[in-house]
PDB file of C-alpha atoms in Angstrom:
ATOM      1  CA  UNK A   1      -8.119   2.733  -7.766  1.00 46.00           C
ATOM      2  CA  UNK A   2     -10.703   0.884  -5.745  1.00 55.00           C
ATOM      3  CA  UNK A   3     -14.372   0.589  -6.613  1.00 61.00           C
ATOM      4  CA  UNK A   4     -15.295   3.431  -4.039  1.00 63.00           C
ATOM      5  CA  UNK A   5     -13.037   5.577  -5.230  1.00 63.00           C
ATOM      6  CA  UNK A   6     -13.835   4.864  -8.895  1.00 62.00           C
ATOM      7  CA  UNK A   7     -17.224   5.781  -7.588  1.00 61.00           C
ATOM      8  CA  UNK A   8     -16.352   9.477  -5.668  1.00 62.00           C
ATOM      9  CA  UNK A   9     -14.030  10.032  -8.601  1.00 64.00           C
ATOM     10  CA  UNK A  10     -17.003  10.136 -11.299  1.00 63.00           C
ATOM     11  CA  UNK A  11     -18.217  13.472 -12.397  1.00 60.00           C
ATOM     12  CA  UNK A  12     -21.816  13.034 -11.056  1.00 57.00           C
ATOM     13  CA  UNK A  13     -20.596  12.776  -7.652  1.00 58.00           C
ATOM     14  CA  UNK A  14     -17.475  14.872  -8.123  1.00 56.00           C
ATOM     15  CA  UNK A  15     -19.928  17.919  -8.864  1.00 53.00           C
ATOM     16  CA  UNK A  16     -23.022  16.569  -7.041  1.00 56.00           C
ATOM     17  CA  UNK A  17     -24.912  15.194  -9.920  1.00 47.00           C
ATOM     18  CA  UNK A  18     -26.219  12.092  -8.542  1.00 61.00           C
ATOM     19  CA  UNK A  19     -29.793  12.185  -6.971  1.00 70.00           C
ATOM     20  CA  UNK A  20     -30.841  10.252  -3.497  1.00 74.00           C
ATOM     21  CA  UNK A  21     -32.146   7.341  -5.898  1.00 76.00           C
ATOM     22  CA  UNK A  22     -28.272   7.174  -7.384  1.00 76.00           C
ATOM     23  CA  UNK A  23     -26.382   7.347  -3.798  1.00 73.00           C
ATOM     24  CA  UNK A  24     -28.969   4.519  -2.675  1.00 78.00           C
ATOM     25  CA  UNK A  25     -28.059   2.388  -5.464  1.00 77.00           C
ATOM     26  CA  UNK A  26     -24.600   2.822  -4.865  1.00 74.00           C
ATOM     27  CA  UNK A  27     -25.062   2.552  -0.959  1.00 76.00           C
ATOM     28  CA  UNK A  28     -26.527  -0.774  -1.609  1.00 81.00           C
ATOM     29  CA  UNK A  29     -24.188  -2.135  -4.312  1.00 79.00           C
ATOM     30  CA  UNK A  30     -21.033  -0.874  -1.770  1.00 76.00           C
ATOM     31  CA  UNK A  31     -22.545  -1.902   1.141  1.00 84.00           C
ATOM     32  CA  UNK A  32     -22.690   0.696   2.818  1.00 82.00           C
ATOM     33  CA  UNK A  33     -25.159   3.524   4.496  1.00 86.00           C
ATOM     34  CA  UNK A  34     -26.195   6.515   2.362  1.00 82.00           C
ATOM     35  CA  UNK A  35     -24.210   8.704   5.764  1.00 88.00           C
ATOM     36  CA  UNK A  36     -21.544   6.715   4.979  1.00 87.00           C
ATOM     37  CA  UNK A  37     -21.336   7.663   0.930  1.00 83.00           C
ATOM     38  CA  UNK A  38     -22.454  11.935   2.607  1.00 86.00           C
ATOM     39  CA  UNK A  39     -18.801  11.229   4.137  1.00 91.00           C
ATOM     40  CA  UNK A  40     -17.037  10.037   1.635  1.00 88.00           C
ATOM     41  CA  UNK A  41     -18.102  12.436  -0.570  1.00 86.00           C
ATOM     42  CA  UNK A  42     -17.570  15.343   1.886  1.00 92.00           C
ATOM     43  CA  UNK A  43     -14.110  13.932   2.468  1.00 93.00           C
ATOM     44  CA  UNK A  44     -13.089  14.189  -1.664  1.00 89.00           C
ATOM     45  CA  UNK A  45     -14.189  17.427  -1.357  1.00 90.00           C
ATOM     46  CA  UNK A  46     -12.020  18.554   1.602  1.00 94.00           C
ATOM     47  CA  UNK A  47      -9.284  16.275   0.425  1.00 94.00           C
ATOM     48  CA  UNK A  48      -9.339  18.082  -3.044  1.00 91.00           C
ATOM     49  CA  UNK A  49      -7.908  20.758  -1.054  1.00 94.00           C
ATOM     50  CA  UNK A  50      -6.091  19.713   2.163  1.00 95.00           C
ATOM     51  CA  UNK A  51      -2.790  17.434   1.468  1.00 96.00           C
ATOM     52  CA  UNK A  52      -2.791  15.892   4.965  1.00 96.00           C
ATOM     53  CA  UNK A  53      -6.464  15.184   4.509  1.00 96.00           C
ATOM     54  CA  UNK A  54      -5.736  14.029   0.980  1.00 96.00           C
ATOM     55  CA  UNK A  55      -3.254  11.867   2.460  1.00 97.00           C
ATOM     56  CA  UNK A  56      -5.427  10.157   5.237  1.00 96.00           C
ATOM     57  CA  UNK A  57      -8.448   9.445   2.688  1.00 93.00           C
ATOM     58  CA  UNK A  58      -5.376   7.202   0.946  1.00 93.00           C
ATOM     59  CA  UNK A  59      -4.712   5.549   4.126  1.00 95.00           C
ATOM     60  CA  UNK A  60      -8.204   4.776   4.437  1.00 92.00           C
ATOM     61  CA  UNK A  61      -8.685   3.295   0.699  1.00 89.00           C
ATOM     62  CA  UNK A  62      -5.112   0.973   1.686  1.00 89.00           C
ATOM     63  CA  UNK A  63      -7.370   0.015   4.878  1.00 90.00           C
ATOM     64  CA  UNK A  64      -4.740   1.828   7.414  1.00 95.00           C
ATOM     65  CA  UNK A  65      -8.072   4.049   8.792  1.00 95.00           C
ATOM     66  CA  UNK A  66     -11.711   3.729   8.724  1.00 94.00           C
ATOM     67  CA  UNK A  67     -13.537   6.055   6.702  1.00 94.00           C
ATOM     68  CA  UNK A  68     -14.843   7.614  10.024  1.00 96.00           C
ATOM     69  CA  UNK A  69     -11.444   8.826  11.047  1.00 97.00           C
ATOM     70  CA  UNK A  70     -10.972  10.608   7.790  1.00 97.00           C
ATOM     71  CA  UNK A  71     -14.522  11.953   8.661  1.00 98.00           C
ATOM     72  CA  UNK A  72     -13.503  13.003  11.894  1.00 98.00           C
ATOM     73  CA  UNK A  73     -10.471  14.747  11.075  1.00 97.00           C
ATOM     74  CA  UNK A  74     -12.043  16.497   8.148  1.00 97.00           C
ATOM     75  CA  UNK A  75     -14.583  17.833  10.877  1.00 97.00           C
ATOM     76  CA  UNK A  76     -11.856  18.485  13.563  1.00 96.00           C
ATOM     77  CA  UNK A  77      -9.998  20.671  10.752  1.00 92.00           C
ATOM     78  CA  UNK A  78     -13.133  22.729  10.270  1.00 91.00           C
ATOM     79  CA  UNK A  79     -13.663  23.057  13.497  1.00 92.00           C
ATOM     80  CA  UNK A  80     -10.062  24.323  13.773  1.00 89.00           C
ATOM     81  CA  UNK A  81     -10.512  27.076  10.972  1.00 83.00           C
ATOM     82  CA  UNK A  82     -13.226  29.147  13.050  1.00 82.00           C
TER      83      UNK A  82
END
């Protein structure tokens, strides 16, 4: 498990425990943008139930895709659903 994921995997972000002062922190320490960490987490959350979605976020963490492209297919999926 990478650092980042360690990070999305822990209950305060899992369940949306962390404040703004918490995802800075982390932001910083990652480097990367609080949007960035928004993403990630919104991408756990869809890949929690969505395989293929599940599946890309992996690709991402191996460095096969950009956390942006999971991003984007999370929102084309949505968009897909209404």
């Amino acid at each position: 498990m990478t650092n980042i994921d360690h990070f999305v995997e822990s209950p305060e972000v899992r369940y949306g425990l962390t404040s703004a002062k918490t995802r800075d922190k982390f932001a910083k320490l990652f480097k990367l943008s609080n949007k960035t960490i928004d993403k990630i987490r919104k991408i756990k959350e869809v890949a929690s139930k969505d395989a293929k979605i599940a599946e890309f976020w992996q690709e991402a963490l191996e460095g096969k895709r950009s956390i942006q492209a999971v991003y984007d297919k999370v929102k084309q999926r949505e968009a897909e659903k209404q």
